């Protein structure tokens, strides 16, 4: 008997889409009509399936609230940028690049500082709180802050991003009770179960979804003009129109509201350095590469 059910695509492997609908997962093909319309079903898509037993066919894709291109995933609400307090030592330039890329994608970012058992993290926290971001401090190793993290994740779709080794897999397995690959898992299990690097959404017991985003930390900031970069630094928003020069880049100009805020300690110097670095890189981008 064929039934119509609504669900969410949690993974795609070998031309099949796996759609989670209440307590079932349906192995689905997509109707050819999507190809004609130029739409590719993507992980995170909310879809309608015509199901026959455990197999099904995706017949409708709901409009997306967000779309991340790399890795491709739809309807992510939040991007959680994971930084380790130590091991590896924090790379705030990379964290800021990821924050800008999340902002450009229209996905609300937040910061998670892991490995607080290894080093103190006040300074990092301070930089991002000043920027206006929510900051969650945790230790996957000591199981600290995990309840706060669970509360934060409840009821929304969150993508975890961060450099390799910061503890994304450790955190994801703690909150999903799934046996994900972590640096600590034995080589045998790793080879047996996690040889493919596919992206997958995991449902949380309290409602909501989480996923890892391999490769996201490597993405450069591109597709925007250097002049527009300040829009993606929330702590600069209230400086808009307050500098002496119109179109102030906040780098070499005198009487600059951003530099005043920096001097007052209301913008972290690490954040300002990231801004300057990204601005210079974008300045060198050829105009015709900008969307
Ligand atoms: N000391 C400490 N080690 C951690 C913590 N979280 C993860 N690790 C370790 O850091 C390594 C990398 O973790 P993993 O979850 O694989 O990082 P990923 O590359 O971001 O997925 C592993 O050896 C983990 O056991 C933590 O909170 N404290
Ligand atoms: Mg990992
Ligand atoms: Zn300025």
PDB file of C-alpha atoms and ligand atoms in Angstrom:
ATOM      1  CA  UNK A   1       0.000   0.000   0.000  1.00  0.00           C
ATOM      2  CA  UNK A   2       1.368   3.407  -0.948  1.00  0.00           C
ATOM      3  CA  UNK A   3       1.360   6.106   1.749  1.00  0.00           C
ATOM      4  CA  UNK A   4       2.303   9.771   1.603  1.00  0.00           C
ATOM      5  CA  UNK A   5       4.563  10.830   4.487  1.00  0.00           C
ATOM      6  CA  UNK A   6       6.503  13.998   5.317  1.00  0.00           C
ATOM      7  CA  UNK A   7      10.079  13.737   6.492  1.00  0.00           C
ATOM      8  CA  UNK A   8      13.604  15.062   6.283  1.00  0.00           C
ATOM      9  CA  UNK A   9      16.513  13.794   4.182  1.00  0.00           C
ATOM     10  CA  UNK A  10      19.175  12.693   6.675  1.00  0.00           C
ATOM     11  CA  UNK A  11      21.726  11.254   4.248  1.00  0.00           C
ATOM     12  CA  UNK A  12      22.324  10.392   0.635  1.00  0.00           C
ATOM     13  CA  UNK A  13      24.401   7.461  -0.555  1.00  0.00           C
ATOM     14  CA  UNK A  14      24.788   5.981  -4.027  1.00  0.00           C
ATOM     15  CA  UNK A  15      21.820   7.698  -5.606  1.00  0.00           C
ATOM     16  CA  UNK A  16      19.509   6.914  -2.666  1.00  0.00           C
ATOM     17  CA  UNK A  17      18.139   9.417  -0.210  1.00  0.00           C
ATOM     18  CA  UNK A  18      17.312   8.319   3.312  1.00  0.00           C
ATOM     19  CA  UNK A  19      14.259  10.111   4.615  1.00  0.00           C
ATOM     20  CA  UNK A  20      13.442  10.104   8.301  1.00  0.00           C
ATOM     21  CA  UNK A  21       9.721  10.396   9.001  1.00  0.00           C
ATOM     22  CA  UNK A  22       8.585   9.983  12.601  1.00  0.00           C
ATOM     23  CA  UNK A  23      10.138   6.647  13.580  1.00  0.00           C
ATOM     24  CA  UNK A  24      10.894   5.248  10.146  1.00  0.00           C
ATOM     25  CA  UNK A  25      13.673   5.769   7.640  1.00  0.00           C
ATOM     26  CA  UNK A  26      12.682   5.327   3.994  1.00  0.00           C
ATOM     27  CA  UNK A  27      15.149   4.520   1.249  1.00  0.00           C
ATOM     28  CA  UNK A  28      14.103   6.796  -1.582  1.00  0.00           C
ATOM     29  CA  UNK A  29      14.710   7.670  -5.177  1.00  0.00           C
ATOM     30  CA  UNK A  30      13.873  11.153  -6.389  1.00  0.00           C
ATOM     31  CA  UNK A  31      11.295  11.708  -9.100  1.00  0.00           C
ATOM     32  CA  UNK A  32      12.901  12.658 -12.431  1.00  0.00           C
ATOM     33  CA  UNK A  33      10.887  15.868 -12.389  1.00  0.00           C
ATOM     34  CA  UNK A  34      13.352  17.493  -9.968  1.00  0.00           C
ATOM     35  CA  UNK A  35      16.172  17.144 -12.467  1.00  0.00           C
ATOM     36  CA  UNK A  36      14.049  18.911 -15.075  1.00  0.00           C
ATOM     37  CA  UNK A  37      13.357  21.730 -12.606  1.00  0.00           C
ATOM     38  CA  UNK A  38      17.055  21.997 -11.774  1.00  0.00           C
ATOM     39  CA  UNK A  39      16.490  21.047  -8.137  1.00  0.00           C
ATOM     40  CA  UNK A  40      18.684  18.464  -6.470  1.00  0.00           C
ATOM     41  CA  UNK A  41      17.313  16.943  -3.277  1.00  0.00           C
ATOM     42  CA  UNK A  42      19.806  17.719  -0.513  1.00  0.00           C
ATOM     43  CA  UNK A  43      20.437  16.580   3.030  1.00  0.00           C
ATOM     44  CA  UNK A  44      18.244  18.634   5.333  1.00  0.00           C
ATOM     45  CA  UNK A  45      15.461  19.023   2.783  1.00  0.00           C
ATOM     46  CA  UNK A  46      11.956  18.627   4.131  1.00  0.00           C
ATOM     47  CA  UNK A  47      10.194  16.371   1.668  1.00  0.00           C
ATOM     48  CA  UNK A  48       7.052  14.434   0.920  1.00  0.00           C
ATOM     49  CA  UNK A  49       7.568  10.775   0.145  1.00  0.00           C
ATOM     50  CA  UNK A  50       5.286   8.225  -1.463  1.00  0.00           C
ATOM     51  CA  UNK A  51       6.289   5.218   0.560  1.00  0.00           C
ATOM     52  CA  UNK A  52       5.706   1.566  -0.172  1.00  0.00           C
ATOM     53  CA  UNK A  53       6.980  -0.359   2.814  1.00  0.00           C
ATOM     54  CA  UNK A  54      10.520   0.814   3.559  1.00  0.00           C
ATOM     55  CA  UNK A  55      11.097   2.133   0.040  1.00  0.00           C
ATOM     56  CA  UNK A  56       9.843   5.366  -1.326  1.00  0.00           C
ATOM     57  CA  UNK A  57       9.943   8.086  -3.873  1.00  0.00           C
ATOM     58  CA  UNK A  58      10.476  11.772  -3.103  1.00  0.00           C
ATOM     59  CA  UNK A  59       7.616  13.641  -4.760  1.00  0.00           C
ATOM     60  CA  UNK A  60       7.902  17.106  -3.234  1.00  0.00           C
ATOM     61  CA  UNK A  61      10.598  19.342  -1.704  1.00  0.00           C
ATOM     62  CA  UNK A  62       9.493  22.166   0.629  1.00  0.00           C
ATOM     63  CA  UNK A  63      10.998  25.630   0.202  1.00  0.00           C
ATOM     64  CA  UNK A  64      14.359  25.947   1.976  1.00  0.00           C
ATOM     65  CA  UNK A  65      15.056  28.366   4.822  1.00  0.00           C
ATOM     66  CA  UNK A  66      18.816  28.217   4.181  1.00  0.00           C
ATOM     67  CA  UNK A  67      21.268  26.514   1.883  1.00  0.00           C
ATOM     68  CA  UNK A  68      24.916  25.764   2.535  1.00  0.00           C
ATOM     69  CA  UNK A  69      26.868  24.912  -0.609  1.00  0.00           C
ATOM     70  CA  UNK A  70      29.894  23.148   0.868  1.00  0.00           C
ATOM     71  CA  UNK A  71      29.021  20.672   2.182  1.00  0.00           C
ATOM     72  CA  UNK A  72      25.584  20.824   0.526  1.00  0.00           C
ATOM     73  CA  UNK A  73      22.887  20.916   3.188  1.00  0.00           C
ATOM     74  CA  UNK A  74      19.520  22.643   3.427  1.00  0.00           C
ATOM     75  CA  UNK A  75      17.615  24.222   6.316  1.00  0.00           C
ATOM     76  CA  UNK A  76      20.482  24.566   8.801  1.00  0.00           C
ATOM     77  CA  UNK A  77      19.484  27.070  11.503  1.00  0.00           C
ATOM     78  CA  UNK A  78      22.781  27.438  13.333  1.00  0.00           C
ATOM     79  CA  UNK A  79      26.455  26.948  12.639  1.00  0.00           C
ATOM     80  CA  UNK A  80      28.384  26.066  15.783  1.00  0.00           C
ATOM     81  CA  UNK A  81      32.034  27.015  15.362  1.00  0.00           C
ATOM     82  CA  UNK A  82      34.072  24.735  17.628  1.00  0.00           C
ATOM     83  CA  UNK A  83      37.402  26.009  18.937  1.00  0.00           C
ATOM     84  CA  UNK A  84      39.695  24.017  21.252  1.00  0.00           C
ATOM     85  CA  UNK A  85      41.084  25.891  24.251  1.00  0.00           C
ATOM     86  CA  UNK A  86      44.278  23.895  23.551  1.00  0.00           C
ATOM     87  CA  UNK A  87      45.540  20.908  21.514  1.00  0.00           C
ATOM     88  CA  UNK A  88      45.328  22.158  18.831  1.00  0.00           C
ATOM     89  CA  UNK A  89      46.051  25.689  20.035  1.00  0.00           C
ATOM     90  CA  UNK A  90      43.242  28.053  19.065  1.00  0.00           C
ATOM     91  CA  UNK A  91      43.410  29.431  15.547  1.00  0.00           C
ATOM     92  CA  UNK A  92      41.127  32.452  15.772  1.00  0.00           C
ATOM     93  CA  UNK A  93      41.875  33.584  12.212  1.00  0.00           C
ATOM     94  CA  UNK A  94      40.322  30.348  10.955  1.00  0.00           C
ATOM     95  CA  UNK A  95      37.434  30.629  13.427  1.00  0.00           C
ATOM     96  CA  UNK A  96      36.705  34.168  12.212  1.00  0.00           C
ATOM     97  CA  UNK A  97      36.833  33.044   8.580  1.00  0.00           C
ATOM     98  CA  UNK A  98      34.245  30.359   9.374  1.00  0.00           C
ATOM     99  CA  UNK A  99      32.075  32.879  11.217  1.00  0.00           C
ATOM    100  CA  UNK A 100      32.119  35.187   8.194  1.00  0.00           C
ATOM    101  CA  UNK A 101      31.278  32.291   5.865  1.00  0.00           C
ATOM    102  CA  UNK A 102      28.349  31.283   8.059  1.00  0.00           C
ATOM    103  CA  UNK A 103      27.124  34.903   8.111  1.00  0.00           C
ATOM    104  CA  UNK A 104      27.423  35.093   4.311  1.00  0.00           C
ATOM    105  CA  UNK A 105      25.332  31.903   4.003  1.00  0.00           C
ATOM    106  CA  UNK A 106      22.687  33.498   6.216  1.00  0.00           C
ATOM    107  CA  UNK A 107      23.130  30.850   8.893  1.00  0.00           C
ATOM    108  CA  UNK A 108      23.295  32.158  12.436  1.00  0.00           C
ATOM    109  CA  UNK A 109      26.634  31.275  14.018  1.00  0.00           C
ATOM    110  CA  UNK A 110      27.588  30.625  17.625  1.00  0.00           C
ATOM    111  CA  UNK A 111      30.862  29.620  19.265  1.00  0.00           C
ATOM    112  CA  UNK A 112      31.666  26.511  21.275  1.00  0.00           C
ATOM    113  CA  UNK A 113      34.958  26.348  23.176  1.00  0.00           C
ATOM    114  CA  UNK A 114      35.881  22.716  23.869  1.00  0.00           C
ATOM    115  CA  UNK A 115      38.727  21.187  25.918  1.00  0.00           C
ATOM    116  CA  UNK A 116      38.284  23.629  28.785  1.00  0.00           C
ATOM    117  CA  UNK A 117      39.905  20.911  30.929  1.00  0.00           C
ATOM    118  CA  UNK A 118      43.224  21.667  29.186  1.00  0.00           C
ATOM    119  CA  UNK A 119      43.422  25.449  29.269  1.00  0.00           C
ATOM    120  CA  UNK A 120      41.679  28.557  30.445  1.00  0.00           C
ATOM    121  CA  UNK A 121      39.390  30.093  27.802  1.00  0.00           C
ATOM    122  CA  UNK A 122      38.259  33.493  29.153  1.00  0.00           C
ATOM    123  CA  UNK A 123      40.072  35.548  26.541  1.00  0.00           C
ATOM    124  CA  UNK A 124      38.572  33.642  23.607  1.00  0.00           C
ATOM    125  CA  UNK A 125      35.149  33.787  25.196  1.00  0.00           C
ATOM    126  CA  UNK A 126      35.476  37.521  25.741  1.00  0.00           C
ATOM    127  CA  UNK A 127      36.385  38.183  22.085  1.00  0.00           C
ATOM    128  CA  UNK A 128      33.222  36.494  20.834  1.00  0.00           C
ATOM    129  CA  UNK A 129      30.862  37.747  23.525  1.00  0.00           C
ATOM    130  CA  UNK A 130      31.946  41.290  22.575  1.00  0.00           C
ATOM    131  CA  UNK A 131      31.215  40.416  18.957  1.00  0.00           C
ATOM    132  CA  UNK A 132      27.667  39.526  20.004  1.00  0.00           C
ATOM    133  CA  UNK A 133      27.917  35.766  19.641  1.00  0.00           C
ATOM    134  CA  UNK A 134      26.593  33.199  22.067  1.00  0.00           C
ATOM    135  CA  UNK A 135      29.541  31.274  23.548  1.00  0.00           C
ATOM    136  CA  UNK A 136      29.258  27.819  25.102  1.00  0.00           C
ATOM    137  CA  UNK A 137      32.213  26.407  27.033  1.00  0.00           C
ATOM    138  CA  UNK A 138      32.470  22.630  27.254  1.00  0.00           C
ATOM    139  CA  UNK A 139      34.753  19.713  27.900  1.00  0.00           C
ATOM    140  CA  UNK A 140      33.806  16.568  26.016  1.00  0.00           C
ATOM    141  CA  UNK A 141      36.492  14.748  27.988  1.00  0.00           C
ATOM    142  CA  UNK A 142      35.124  15.737  31.420  1.00  0.00           C
ATOM    143  CA  UNK A 143      31.482  15.862  30.287  1.00  0.00           C
ATOM    144  CA  UNK A 144      31.222  19.486  31.418  1.00  0.00           C
ATOM    145  CA  UNK A 145      28.856  22.002  29.875  1.00  0.00           C
ATOM    146  CA  UNK A 146      27.149  19.282  27.854  1.00  0.00           C
ATOM    147  CA  UNK A 147      23.710  20.005  29.340  1.00  0.00           C
ATOM    148  CA  UNK A 148      24.066  23.660  28.340  1.00  0.00           C
ATOM    149  CA  UNK A 149      25.044  22.516  24.859  1.00  0.00           C
ATOM    150  CA  UNK A 150      22.007  20.192  24.699  1.00  0.00           C
ATOM    151  CA  UNK A 151      19.715  23.059  25.686  1.00  0.00           C
ATOM    152  CA  UNK A 152      21.261  25.242  23.014  1.00  0.00           C
ATOM    153  CA  UNK A 153      20.752  22.576  20.310  1.00  0.00           C
ATOM    154  CA  UNK A 154      17.204  21.637  21.231  1.00  0.00           C
ATOM    155  CA  UNK A 155      14.639  21.969  18.455  1.00  0.00           C
ATOM    156  CA  UNK A 156      16.862  23.292  15.678  1.00  0.00           C
ATOM    157  CA  UNK A 157      19.278  22.035  13.026  1.00  0.00           C
ATOM    158  CA  UNK A 158      22.893  22.763  13.880  1.00  0.00           C
ATOM    159  CA  UNK A 159      26.017  22.210  11.810  1.00  0.00           C
ATOM    160  CA  UNK A 160      29.265  21.728  13.753  1.00  0.00           C
ATOM    161  CA  UNK A 161      32.316  23.264  12.111  1.00  0.00           C
ATOM    162  CA  UNK A 162      35.933  23.556  13.183  1.00  0.00           C
ATOM    163  CA  UNK A 163      39.458  22.477  12.483  1.00  0.00           C
ATOM    164  CA  UNK A 164      40.332  18.813  12.710  1.00  0.00           C
ATOM    165  CA  UNK A 165      41.071  17.713  16.276  1.00  0.00           C
ATOM    166  CA  UNK A 166      39.017  20.328  18.138  1.00  0.00           C
ATOM    167  CA  UNK A 167      36.559  17.642  19.274  1.00  0.00           C
ATOM    168  CA  UNK A 168      33.554  17.853  16.933  1.00  0.00           C
ATOM    169  CA  UNK A 169      33.093  14.096  16.699  1.00  0.00           C
ATOM    170  CA  UNK A 170      33.556  13.699  20.466  1.00  0.00           C
ATOM    171  CA  UNK A 171      30.849  16.274  21.135  1.00  0.00           C
ATOM    172  CA  UNK A 172      28.511  14.863  18.492  1.00  0.00           C
ATOM    173  CA  UNK A 173      28.763  11.356  19.903  1.00  0.00           C
ATOM    174  CA  UNK A 174      28.135  12.624  23.433  1.00  0.00           C
ATOM    175  CA  UNK A 175      24.936  14.393  22.459  1.00  0.00           C
ATOM    176  CA  UNK A 176      23.584  11.846  19.977  1.00  0.00           C
ATOM    177  CA  UNK A 177      24.719   8.646  21.711  1.00  0.00           C
ATOM    178  CA  UNK A 178      25.816   7.593  18.243  1.00  0.00           C
ATOM    179  CA  UNK A 179      29.068   5.807  17.700  1.00  0.00           C
ATOM    180  CA  UNK A 180      30.804   8.431  15.566  1.00  0.00           C
ATOM    181  CA  UNK A 181      34.404   8.416  14.538  1.00  0.00           C
ATOM    182  CA  UNK A 182      36.651  10.233  16.983  1.00  0.00           C
ATOM    183  CA  UNK A 183      40.406  10.438  17.153  1.00  0.00           C
ATOM    184  CA  UNK A 184      40.194   8.118  20.144  1.00  0.00           C
ATOM    185  CA  UNK A 185      38.288   5.322  18.407  1.00  0.00           C
ATOM    186  CA  UNK A 186      40.401   2.321  17.508  1.00  0.00           C
ATOM    187  CA  UNK A 187      41.747   1.969  14.000  1.00  0.00           C
ATOM    188  CA  UNK A 188      39.840  -1.283  13.486  1.00  0.00           C
ATOM    189  CA  UNK A 189      36.454   0.249  14.200  1.00  0.00           C
ATOM    190  CA  UNK A 190      37.345   3.260  12.091  1.00  0.00           C
ATOM    191  CA  UNK A 191      38.224   1.166   9.059  1.00  0.00           C
ATOM    192  CA  UNK A 192      35.176  -1.009   9.504  1.00  0.00           C
ATOM    193  CA  UNK A 193      32.553   1.654   9.889  1.00  0.00           C
ATOM    194  CA  UNK A 194      33.606   5.076   8.770  1.00  0.00           C
ATOM    195  CA  UNK A 195      35.608   4.787   5.615  1.00  0.00           C
ATOM    196  CA  UNK A 196      33.231   7.005   3.662  1.00  0.00           C
ATOM    197  CA  UNK A 197      33.205  10.656   4.551  1.00  0.00           C
ATOM    198  CA  UNK A 198      29.550  11.328   3.860  1.00  0.00           C
ATOM    199  CA  UNK A 199      27.593  14.001   5.620  1.00  0.00           C
ATOM    200  CA  UNK A 200      24.680  12.930   7.764  1.00  0.00           C
ATOM    201  CA  UNK A 201      22.090  14.576   9.972  1.00  0.00           C
ATOM    202  CA  UNK A 202      21.576  13.007  13.391  1.00  0.00           C
ATOM    203  CA  UNK A 203      18.315  13.458  15.254  1.00  0.00           C
ATOM    204  CA  UNK A 204      18.520  14.483  18.901  1.00  0.00           C
ATOM    205  CA  UNK A 205      16.401  12.794  21.558  1.00  0.00           C
ATOM    206  CA  UNK A 206      15.001  16.179  22.669  1.00  0.00           C
ATOM    207  CA  UNK A 207      14.219  17.244  19.094  1.00  0.00           C
ATOM    208  CA  UNK A 208      16.526  18.896  16.602  1.00  0.00           C
ATOM    209  CA  UNK A 209      19.302  17.721  14.312  1.00  0.00           C
ATOM    210  CA  UNK A 210      23.085  17.957  14.292  1.00  0.00           C
ATOM    211  CA  UNK A 211      25.729  17.296  11.678  1.00  0.00           C
ATOM    212  CA  UNK A 212      29.445  17.613  11.025  1.00  0.00           C
ATOM    213  CA  UNK A 213      30.705  19.733   8.115  1.00  0.00           C
ATOM    214  CA  UNK A 214      33.945  18.245   6.801  1.00  0.00           C
ATOM    215  CA  UNK A 215      35.902  20.766   4.765  1.00  0.00           C
ATOM    216  CA  UNK A 216      34.054  23.877   5.934  1.00  0.00           C
ATOM    217  CA  UNK A 217      37.081  25.155   7.866  1.00  0.00           C
ATOM    218  CA  UNK A 218      39.127  25.106   4.662  1.00  0.00           C
ATOM    219  CA  UNK A 219      36.816  27.394   2.707  1.00  0.00           C
ATOM    220  CA  UNK A 220      38.176  30.832   1.904  1.00  0.00           C
ATOM    221  CA  UNK A 221      36.024  33.929   2.209  1.00  0.00           C
ATOM    222  CA  UNK A 222      34.990  34.830  -1.333  1.00  0.00           C
ATOM    223  CA  UNK A 223      32.153  36.108  -3.452  1.00  0.00           C
ATOM    224  CA  UNK A 224      31.820  39.393  -1.549  1.00  0.00           C
ATOM    225  CA  UNK A 225      33.411  42.820  -1.963  1.00  0.00           C
ATOM    226  CA  UNK A 226      36.024  43.944   0.546  1.00  0.00           C
ATOM    227  CA  UNK A 227      33.804  46.980   1.231  1.00  0.00           C
ATOM    228  CA  UNK A 228      30.989  44.673   2.348  1.00  0.00           C
ATOM    229  CA  UNK A 229      33.108  42.571   4.713  1.00  0.00           C
ATOM    230  CA  UNK A 230      32.179  44.745   7.719  1.00  0.00           C
ATOM    231  CA  UNK A 231      28.550  43.612   7.397  1.00  0.00           C
ATOM    232  CA  UNK A 232      29.648  40.152   8.494  1.00  0.00           C
ATOM    233  CA  UNK A 233      31.355  41.412  11.672  1.00  0.00           C
ATOM    234  CA  UNK A 234      28.377  42.074  13.971  1.00  0.00           C
ATOM    235  CA  UNK A 235      30.442  44.155  16.416  1.00  0.00           C
ATOM    236  CA  UNK A 236      30.999  46.725  13.653  1.00  0.00           C
ATOM    237  CA  UNK A 237      27.304  47.244  12.893  1.00  0.00           C
ATOM    238  CA  UNK A 238      26.831  50.121  15.350  1.00  0.00           C
ATOM    239  CA  UNK A 239      29.817  51.958  13.803  1.00  0.00           C
ATOM    240  CA  UNK A 240      28.019  52.309  10.493  1.00  0.00           C
ATOM    241  CA  UNK A 241      27.931  55.947   9.427  1.00  0.00           C
ATOM    242  CA  UNK A 242      29.956  57.145  12.432  1.00  0.00           C
ATOM    243  CA  UNK A 243      33.405  57.329  10.804  1.00  0.00           C
ATOM    244  CA  UNK A 244      34.691  60.679   9.455  1.00  0.00           C
ATOM    245  CA  UNK A 245      34.928  59.350   5.904  1.00  0.00           C
ATOM    246  CA  UNK A 246      32.053  57.825   4.024  1.00  0.00           C
ATOM    247  CA  UNK A 247      33.068  54.371   2.813  1.00  0.00           C
ATOM    248  CA  UNK A 248      35.669  54.127   5.581  1.00  0.00           C
ATOM    249  CA  UNK A 249      37.468  50.770   5.382  1.00  0.00           C
ATOM    250  CA  UNK A 250      38.384  51.089   9.086  1.00  0.00           C
ATOM    251  CA  UNK A 251      42.045  50.422   8.329  1.00  0.00           C
ATOM    252  CA  UNK A 252      44.113  53.534   7.613  1.00  0.00           C
ATOM    253  CA  UNK A 253      41.523  56.306   7.909  1.00  0.00           C
ATOM    254  CA  UNK A 254      41.597  58.818  10.789  1.00  0.00           C
ATOM    255  CA  UNK A 255      38.565  59.393  13.061  1.00  0.00           C
ATOM    256  CA  UNK A 256      37.291  55.870  12.584  1.00  0.00           C
ATOM    257  CA  UNK A 257      34.502  54.579  14.828  1.00  0.00           C
ATOM    258  CA  UNK A 258      35.715  50.984  14.527  1.00  0.00           C
ATOM    259  CA  UNK A 259      39.227  51.920  15.620  1.00  0.00           C
ATOM    260  CA  UNK A 260      37.767  53.942  18.511  1.00  0.00           C
ATOM    261  CA  UNK A 261      35.804  50.908  19.615  1.00  0.00           C
ATOM    262  CA  UNK A 262      38.945  48.794  19.313  1.00  0.00           C
ATOM    263  CA  UNK A 263      40.912  51.308  21.426  1.00  0.00           C
ATOM    264  CA  UNK A 264      38.147  51.198  24.054  1.00  0.00           C
ATOM    265  CA  UNK A 265      38.514  47.406  24.216  1.00  0.00           C
ATOM    266  CA  UNK A 266      34.994  46.853  22.898  1.00  0.00           C
ATOM    267  CA  UNK A 267      36.253  44.998  19.836  1.00  0.00           C
ATOM    268  CA  UNK A 268      38.819  42.221  20.439  1.00  0.00           C
ATOM    269  CA  UNK A 269      42.142  42.808  18.702  1.00  0.00           C
ATOM    270  CA  UNK A 270      42.073  39.257  17.307  1.00  0.00           C
ATOM    271  CA  UNK A 271      38.778  40.047  15.603  1.00  0.00           C
ATOM    272  CA  UNK A 272      40.080  43.309  14.189  1.00  0.00           C
ATOM    273  CA  UNK A 273      43.222  41.567  12.881  1.00  0.00           C
ATOM    274  CA  UNK A 274      41.047  38.952  11.169  1.00  0.00           C
ATOM    275  CA  UNK A 275      39.008  41.740   9.608  1.00  0.00           C
ATOM    276  CA  UNK A 276      42.117  43.486   8.233  1.00  0.00           C
ATOM    277  CA  UNK A 277      43.567  40.237   6.886  1.00  0.00           C
ATOM    278  CA  UNK A 278      40.336  39.243   5.142  1.00  0.00           C
ATOM    279  CA  UNK A 279      39.860  42.774   3.811  1.00  0.00           C
ATOM    280  CA  UNK A 280      43.296  42.738   2.172  1.00  0.00           C
ATOM    281  CA  UNK A 281      42.639  39.304   0.636  1.00  0.00           C
ATOM    282  CA  UNK A 282      39.294  40.404  -0.750  1.00  0.00           C
ATOM    283  CA  UNK A 283      40.851  43.585  -2.152  1.00  0.00           C
ATOM    284  CA  UNK A 284      43.066  41.402  -4.309  1.00  0.00           C
ATOM    285  CA  UNK A 285      40.087  39.430  -5.664  1.00  0.00           C
ATOM    286  CA  UNK A 286      39.248  40.130  -9.265  1.00  0.00           C
ATOM    287  CA  UNK A 287      35.974  42.021  -9.575  1.00  0.00           C
ATOM    288  CA  UNK A 288      34.536  39.569 -12.098  1.00  0.00           C
ATOM    289  CA  UNK A 289      34.776  36.729  -9.558  1.00  0.00           C
ATOM    290  CA  UNK A 290      32.254  38.496  -7.336  1.00  0.00           C
ATOM    291  CA  UNK A 291      28.686  37.211  -7.540  1.00  0.00           C
TER     292      UNK A 291
HETATM  293  N1  LIG B   1      41.467  16.815  26.822  1.00  0.00           N
HETATM  294  C1  LIG B   1      40.430  16.766  26.003  1.00  0.00           C
HETATM  295  N2  LIG B   1      40.507  16.043  24.864  1.00  0.00           N
HETATM  296  C2  LIG B   1      39.431  16.026  24.048  1.00  0.00           C
HETATM  297  C3  LIG B   1      38.248  16.731  24.354  1.00  0.00           C
HETATM  298  N3  LIG B   1      37.375  16.532  23.337  1.00  0.00           N
HETATM  299  C4  LIG B   1      37.981  15.727  22.449  1.00  0.00           C
HETATM  300  N4  LIG B   1      39.237  15.406  22.864  1.00  0.00           N
HETATM  301  C5  LIG B   1      40.216  14.566  22.147  1.00  0.00           C
HETATM  302  O1  LIG B   1      40.691  15.285  21.016  1.00  0.00           O
HETATM  303  C6  LIG B   1      40.943  14.386  19.928  1.00  0.00           C
HETATM  304  C7  LIG B   1      40.208  14.832  18.668  1.00  0.00           C
HETATM  305  O2  LIG B   1      38.817  14.714  18.894  1.00  0.00           O
HETATM  306  P1  LIG B   1      37.758  14.515  17.712  1.00  0.00           P
HETATM  307  O3  LIG B   1      36.423  14.455  18.351  1.00  0.00           O
HETATM  308  O4  LIG B   1      38.148  13.362  16.841  1.00  0.00           O
HETATM  309  O5  LIG B   1      37.950  15.874  16.903  1.00  0.00           O
HETATM  310  P2  LIG B   1      37.376  16.318  15.479  1.00  0.00           P
HETATM  311  O6  LIG B   1      38.490  16.139  14.484  1.00  0.00           O
HETATM  312  O7  LIG B   1      37.012  17.756  15.612  1.00  0.00           O
HETATM  313  O8  LIG B   1      36.187  15.462  15.167  1.00  0.00           O
HETATM  314  C8  LIG B   1      40.539  13.005  20.422  1.00  0.00           C
HETATM  315  O9  LIG B   1      41.702  12.319  20.854  1.00  0.00           O
HETATM  316  C9  LIG B   1      39.612  13.296  21.583  1.00  0.00           C
HETATM  317  O10 LIG B   1      39.607  12.266  22.535  1.00  0.00           O
HETATM  318  C10 LIG B   1      38.194  17.493  25.577  1.00  0.00           C
HETATM  319  O11 LIG B   1      37.207  18.139  25.930  1.00  0.00           O
HETATM  320  N5  LIG B   1      39.333  17.467  26.347  1.00  0.00           N
HETATM  321 MG1  LIG B   2      35.807  14.281  13.496  1.00  0.00          MG
HETATM  322 ZN1  LIG B   3      36.028  53.505  10.039  1.00  0.00          ZN
END
